[in-house]
Coordinates of C-alpha atoms and ligand atoms in Angstrom, one line a residue:
X18 CA 0.0 -0.1 -0.1
X19 CA 1.3 3.3 -0.7
X20 CA 2.7 5.4 2.0
X21 CA 0.2 8.5 2.9
X22 CA 2.0 10.6 5.4
X23 CA 1.7 10.9 9.2
X24 CA -1.9 11.9 9.4
X25 CA -3.3 9.0 7.5
X26 CA -0.9 6.4 9.4
X27 CA -1.7 7.6 12.7
X28 CA -5.2 9.1 12.1
X29 CA -6.6 7.6 15.3
X30 CA -4.4 9.5 17.6
X31 CA -4.7 12.8 16.0
X32 CA -7.4 15.4 16.2
X33 CA -8.7 15.1 12.6
X34 CA -12.1 14.2 11.1
X35 CA -13.4 13.1 7.7
X36 CA -13.9 17.1 7.3
X37 CA -10.3 17.9 7.7
X38 CA -8.6 18.6 4.4
X39 CA -5.3 16.8 4.5
X40 CA -2.3 18.7 3.4
X41 CA 0.5 16.5 2.9
X42 CA 4.0 15.7 1.2
X43 CA 3.9 12.3 2.7
X44 CA 6.3 13.3 5.5
X45 CA 7.3 10.8 8.1
X46 CA 8.3 7.1 7.4
X47 CA 11.9 8.2 8.0
X48 CA 14.8 5.8 8.0
X49 CA 15.9 4.5 11.5
X50 CA 19.5 3.8 10.8
X51 CA 21.6 1.4 12.9
X52 CA 25.2 2.9 13.4
X53 CA 27.7 0.1 13.6
X54 CA 30.5 2.8 14.4
X55 CA 28.4 4.4 17.2
X56 CA 27.4 1.3 18.5
X57 CA 31.0 -0.2 18.7
X58 CA 32.3 3.4 20.2
X59 CA 29.6 3.3 23.0
X60 CA 29.0 -0.5 23.6
X61 CA 25.3 0.3 23.2
X62 CA 23.0 -0.3 20.3
X63 CA 22.8 3.0 18.6
X64 CA 19.9 3.9 16.0
X65 CA 19.9 7.3 14.1
X66 CA 16.4 8.7 13.3
X67 CA 17.0 10.5 10.3
X68 CA 14.4 13.3 10.1
X69 CA 16.4 15.1 7.5
X70 CA 14.7 12.5 5.1
X71 CA 11.4 14.4 5.5
X72 CA 10.3 16.3 2.4
X73 CA 11.5 19.8 3.5
X74 CA 14.6 18.2 5.2
X75 CA 13.4 18.5 8.8
X76 CA 11.2 17.0 11.6
X77 CA 9.2 20.2 11.4
X78 CA 6.9 18.6 8.5
X79 CA 5.4 16.1 11.1
X80 CA 3.7 19.0 12.8
X81 CA 3.3 21.2 9.9
X82 CA 1.2 18.9 8.0
X83 CA -1.5 18.9 10.8
X84 CA -0.9 22.5 11.6
X85 CA -1.7 23.6 8.0
X86 CA -4.4 21.1 7.5
X87 CA -6.4 22.5 10.5
X88 CA -5.7 25.9 9.5
X89 CA -7.4 25.1 6.1
X90 CA -10.1 23.2 8.0
X91 CA -10.7 26.4 9.9
X92 CA -10.8 28.6 6.8
X93 CA -7.8 30.7 7.7
X94 CA -6.1 32.5 4.9
X95 CA -2.7 33.2 6.3
X96 CA -0.2 31.5 8.6
X97 CA 2.8 33.0 10.5
X98 CA 5.9 31.7 12.2
X99 CA 9.1 33.1 13.6
X100 CA 12.0 30.8 12.9
X101 CA 15.6 29.8 13.2
X102 CA 14.9 28.3 9.7
X103 CA 13.4 24.8 9.5
X104 CA 10.0 25.9 10.8
X105 CA 9.8 28.5 8.1
X106 CA 11.0 26.1 5.4
X107 CA 8.2 23.8 6.3
X108 CA 5.5 26.3 7.0
X109 CA 6.3 27.9 3.5
X110 CA 6.1 24.7 1.6
X111 CA 2.9 23.4 3.1
X112 CA 1.3 26.8 2.9
X113 CA 2.1 27.0 -0.8
X114 CA 0.4 23.6 -1.2
X115 CA -2.7 24.7 0.7
X116 CA -2.8 28.1 -0.9
X117 CA -2.4 30.1 2.3
X118 CA -0.2 33.1 2.6
X119 CA 3.0 32.5 4.8
X120 CA 4.6 35.1 6.8
X121 CA 8.2 34.4 8.4
X122 CA 10.0 36.4 10.9
X123 CA 13.7 35.4 11.1
X124 CA 16.7 36.7 13.0
X125 CA 18.8 38.5 10.4
X126 CA 22.0 36.9 9.3
X127 CA 21.4 33.8 11.5
X128 CA 19.6 31.4 9.2
X129 CA 21.4 28.8 7.3
X130 CA 21.1 29.7 3.5
X131 CA 19.3 26.4 2.3
X132 CA 16.4 27.1 4.8
X133 CA 16.3 30.9 3.7
X134 CA 16.2 29.6 0.1
X135 CA 13.3 27.3 0.8
X136 CA 11.0 29.9 2.5
X137 CA 11.7 32.4 -0.4
X138 CA 11.1 29.7 -3.2
X139 CA 8.0 28.7 -1.6
X140 CA 6.7 32.3 -1.9
X141 CA 6.7 33.2 1.8
X142 CA 6.9 36.9 2.8
X143 CA 10.0 36.9 4.8
X144 CA 11.0 39.6 7.2
X145 CA 14.5 39.6 8.7
X146 CA 14.6 41.6 12.0
X147 CA 17.2 42.8 13.9
X148 CA 16.7 40.4 16.9
X149 CA 16.9 37.0 17.8
X150 CA 14.6 34.0 17.6
X151 CA 12.9 34.9 21.2
X152 CA 12.2 38.4 20.1
X153 CA 11.0 37.3 16.8
X154 CA 8.5 34.9 18.5
X155 CA 7.3 37.7 20.7
X156 CA 6.4 39.6 17.7
X157 CA 4.4 36.6 16.1
X158 CA 2.5 36.1 19.5
X159 CA 1.3 39.8 19.3
X160 CA 0.6 39.7 15.6
X161 CA -1.4 36.4 16.1
X162 CA -3.5 38.1 18.8
X163 CA -4.4 40.9 16.9
X164 CA -4.6 40.0 13.2
X165 CA -6.3 37.2 11.0
X166 CA -3.0 35.2 10.9
X167 CA -2.7 31.5 12.4
X168 CA 0.6 30.9 14.3
X169 CA 2.1 27.8 13.2
X170 CA 5.0 27.6 15.7
X171 CA 5.1 24.9 18.3
X172 CA 3.0 27.1 20.7
X173 CA 0.3 25.9 18.2
X174 CA -1.0 22.4 19.8
X175 CA -1.4 20.7 16.2
X176 CA 2.3 21.2 15.8
X177 CA 3.0 19.1 19.0
X178 CA 0.2 16.5 18.0
X179 CA 1.7 16.0 14.5
X180 CA 5.2 15.7 15.9
X181 CA 4.3 13.1 18.4
X182 CA 3.9 10.7 15.6
X183 CA 7.8 10.4 15.6
X184 CA 7.6 8.3 18.8
X185 CA 5.0 5.9 17.4
X186 CA 7.2 5.3 14.5
X187 CA 10.2 4.7 16.3
X188 CA 8.4 2.0 18.2
X189 CA 6.8 0.5 15.4
X190 CA 10.2 0.4 13.4
X191 CA 12.2 -1.1 16.3
X192 CA 9.4 -3.3 17.5
X193 CA 10.8 -2.3 20.8
X194 CA 11.0 1.0 23.1
X195 CA 14.4 2.9 23.2
X196 CA 16.1 2.8 26.7
X197 CA 17.4 6.3 25.9
X198 CA 15.8 8.8 23.6
X199 CA 18.4 11.6 22.8
X200 CA 17.3 14.7 21.1
X201 CA 18.3 18.4 20.4
X202 CA 16.5 21.1 22.5
X203 CA 15.8 24.5 21.3
X204 CA 12.3 25.9 21.7
X205 CA 11.6 22.5 23.2
X206 CA 8.5 21.6 21.2
X207 CA 10.0 18.4 19.7
X208 CA 11.1 16.7 23.2
X209 CA 7.6 17.7 24.4
X210 CA 6.0 16.0 21.4
X211 CA 8.1 12.8 21.5
X212 CA 7.4 12.5 25.4
X213 CA 3.7 12.9 24.6
X214 CA 3.8 10.2 21.7
X215 CA 5.5 7.7 24.1
X216 CA 3.1 8.2 26.8
X217 CA 0.0 7.9 24.4
X218 CA 1.5 4.6 22.9
X219 CA 1.9 3.4 26.5
X220 CA -1.5 4.5 27.6
X221 CA -2.8 2.5 24.6
X222 CA -1.0 -0.5 25.3
X223 CA 1.0 -0.2 22.2
X224 CA 4.2 -0.5 24.3
X225 CA 5.1 -1.5 27.8
X226 CA 7.8 0.7 29.0
X227 CA 8.9 4.3 28.3
X228 CA 12.3 5.8 27.3
X229 CA 14.2 8.1 29.3
X230 CA 14.1 11.6 27.6
X231 CA 17.6 12.9 27.2
X232 CA 17.8 16.4 25.9
X233 CA 20.9 18.5 24.9
X234 CA 21.2 22.4 24.7
X235 CA 24.0 24.0 23.1
X236 CA 26.4 25.8 25.6
X237 CA 25.9 29.2 24.4
X238 CA 22.0 28.7 24.5
X239 CA 21.2 26.5 27.3
X240 CA 18.4 28.2 29.3
X241 CA 16.9 25.2 30.6
X242 CA 20.1 23.8 31.8
X243 CA 21.0 27.1 33.5
X244 CA 17.6 27.7 34.8
X245 CA 17.3 31.3 33.4
X246 CA 16.5 32.9 30.1
X247 CA 19.5 33.5 28.1
X248 CA 19.3 37.0 26.6
X249 CA 21.9 36.7 23.9
X250 CA 22.1 32.9 22.8
X251 CA 25.1 32.0 20.7
X252 CA 25.8 28.7 19.2
X253 CA 27.1 27.5 15.8
X254 CA 24.1 25.5 15.6
X255 CA 21.8 28.0 14.7
X256 CA 18.8 26.0 14.6
X257 CA 18.9 26.0 18.3
X258 CA 20.1 29.5 19.1
X259 CA 17.1 30.2 21.3
X260 CA 17.4 31.7 24.9
X261 CA 13.9 31.4 26.1
X262 CA 12.1 28.1 24.8
X263 CA 8.2 28.2 24.5
X264 CA 7.8 24.9 25.8
X265 CA 10.3 25.0 28.6
X266 CA 8.1 23.7 31.3
X267 CA 7.0 20.8 29.2
X268 CA 10.7 19.9 28.4
X269 CA 11.6 20.0 32.1
X270 CA 8.6 17.7 32.9
X271 CA 9.6 15.2 30.0
X272 CA 13.1 14.8 31.4
X273 CA 12.0 14.6 35.1
X274 CA 9.1 12.3 34.4
X275 CA 10.9 9.7 32.4
X276 CA 14.0 9.7 34.7
X277 CA 15.9 11.5 31.9
X278 CA 17.8 14.8 31.8
X279 CA 18.7 17.7 29.9
X280 CA 22.2 18.8 29.7
X281 CA 24.9 20.9 27.7
X282 CA 27.1 20.1 24.9
X283 CA 29.6 22.6 23.6
X284 CA 29.9 23.8 19.9
X285 CA 33.3 22.0 19.6
X286 CA 31.6 18.7 20.8
X287 CA 28.6 19.4 18.3
X288 CA 31.0 19.9 15.2
X289 CA 33.0 16.9 16.2
X290 CA 29.7 14.6 16.2
X291 CA 28.5 16.4 13.1
X292 CA 31.7 15.2 11.2
X293 CA 31.9 11.8 12.8
X294 CA 28.1 10.7 11.9
X295 CA 28.9 11.9 8.3
X296 CA 32.1 10.3 7.9
X297 CA 31.6 7.1 9.8
X298 CA 27.9 6.4 9.3
X299 CA 27.3 8.2 6.2
X300 CA 24.5 10.3 7.4
X301 CA 24.7 14.1 6.9
X302 CA 22.7 15.9 9.4
X303 CA 22.8 19.7 10.3
X304 CA 25.0 20.9 13.3
X305 CA 22.0 21.3 15.7
X306 CA 21.0 17.7 15.0
X307 CA 24.4 16.5 16.0
X308 CA 23.7 17.7 19.6
X309 CA 22.1 14.3 20.3
X310 CA 25.2 12.3 19.1
X311 CA 27.4 14.7 20.8
X312 CA 25.3 14.1 24.0
X313 CA 25.4 10.5 23.6
X314 CA 29.3 10.3 23.6
X315 CA 29.4 12.7 26.5
X316 CA 26.8 10.7 28.7
X317 CA 28.7 7.3 27.7
X318 CA 32.0 8.8 28.7
X319 CA 30.7 10.0 31.9
X320 CA 29.3 6.6 32.7
X321 CA 25.6 7.8 32.6
X322 CA 24.5 5.2 30.2
X323 CA 25.0 1.4 30.8
X324 CA 26.4 -0.9 28.3
X325 CA 24.0 -2.6 26.1
X326 CA 21.6 0.3 26.2
X327 CA 19.2 0.6 23.2
X328 CA 19.6 4.1 21.9
X329 CA 17.7 6.3 19.5
X330 CA 19.5 9.6 18.6
X331 CA 17.1 11.9 16.7
X332 CA 18.9 13.6 13.8
X333 CA 16.6 16.7 13.3
X334 CA 17.6 18.1 9.9
X335 CA 19.5 17.6 6.8
X336 CA 23.1 18.6 6.6
X337 CA 22.5 20.0 2.9
X338 CA 20.3 22.9 4.8
X339 CA 23.7 24.4 5.8
X340 CA 26.5 23.8 3.3
X341 CA 28.5 26.7 4.5
X342 CA 28.8 25.4 8.1
X343 CA 29.8 22.0 6.7
X344 CA 32.6 23.1 4.3
X345 CA 34.1 25.6 7.0
X346 CA 33.8 22.9 9.7
X347 CA 34.8 19.9 7.8
X348 CA 37.8 17.8 9.0
X349 CA 38.3 16.9 5.1
X350 CA 39.4 19.6 2.7
X351 CA 39.7 19.7 -0.8
X352 CA 43.1 19.4 -2.5
X353 CA 43.8 21.8 -5.6
X354 CA 45.8 20.1 -8.4
X355 CA 46.8 20.9 -12.0
X356 CA 44.4 19.0 -14.3
X357 CA 47.0 16.3 -15.0
X358 CA 46.8 12.6 -14.6
X359 CA 50.3 12.5 -12.9
X360 CA 49.3 15.1 -10.6
X361 CA 46.4 12.9 -9.3
X362 CA 48.1 9.9 -9.2
X363 CA 51.2 11.4 -7.2
X364 CA 48.5 12.9 -4.7
X365 CA 47.0 9.3 -4.3
X366 CA 50.7 7.7 -3.7
X367 CA 50.1 4.9 -6.4
Ligands
LIG12 C1 17.3 21.1 13.1 O1 13.1 26.2 13.0 O2 13.0 26.4 16.3 O3 13.3 22.1 20.6 O4 12.3 27.8 14.2 O5 15.5 23.1 13.3 O6 11.4 21.5 19.1 O7 12.6 23.8 18.8 C2 14.1 24.6 14.9 C3 14.4 23.7 15.8 C4 16.4 20.9 16.6 C5 15.0 22.2 18.1 N1 17.0 20.5 15.4 O8 13.9 21.6 18.2 C6 12.9 26.6 14.0 C7 13.3 26.0 15.3 C8 16.8 21.3 14.4 C9 15.7 22.4 14.3 C10 15.5 21.8 16.8 C11 15.4 22.8 15.8 P1 12.8 22.2 19.2

């Protein structure tokens, strides 16, 4: 049977009816990839859930299919979001299919080029503001209160509902429940959504245990770990450059209720993991996504994860979103040569 996207696949767990028009690019059903290298290195069984394989290249599509479908059902004409990039790319694509106007507010100069290209190509009105994501989200909240625009950030509950399907999928693919679910944390919608999904599967007797929700923030943008708002968040992982997450409390609850944690990884650890995943497992994710693997390596080193544990790391977005960061921070470099056979042969040492 043809795969029909997350709403059709998990319809009975989602707030849709026969009257809901389904706006979809057949998102979800993303690969769960066993990493031999990371498994050997950690003495665990490590799987990478590659959300970069979604139609717009990030996990945001799971929530966006539902948020946009519900906006159409409610006869909305325009949607709006603040974004570090991926939400805007996804919103713009789904809005284009639905025929809705899409307004995007992004922090000037802090969006990976691929994401900006997506929002522009899909015809969104893109406003670059001299502020960070948190300030952009403040603007969006105010606009949503006063004007006829539907907010499609993860403060829209349909976003969380759609994204919880990631948890269902992992359990269905593994035919088991991970001991540890590792995930980058930015605005904290995704950790909230996954925890909701696992709990619902548990309540509906699809699974018989729950994973420890283990989140990671970048060192310069770690408000939840620090316990206070970060006014000027900074990290190379621009997707999670967020100082005042909207789902802060829910993320804390997910970690606490599951016996998990939220902790810090540095930009250096993120970049090392980013290179490692691409070169040793062959999966190219974006820097923010690599926070989950950086976190795994750190927690294992600290002795916090027992040998043999079943691990799922969420790789939230595709590496091609941000080629600038890749080329600049890659451990492999190009070698410039004259266009001559001898030169290539000499360089190869044959
Ligand atoms: C690749 O696009 O917030 O903790 O505006 O793009 O659910 O926010 C992106 C977040 C992780 C963090 N990995 O997820 C946005 C935005 C990638 C991301 C996160 C984001 P949340």
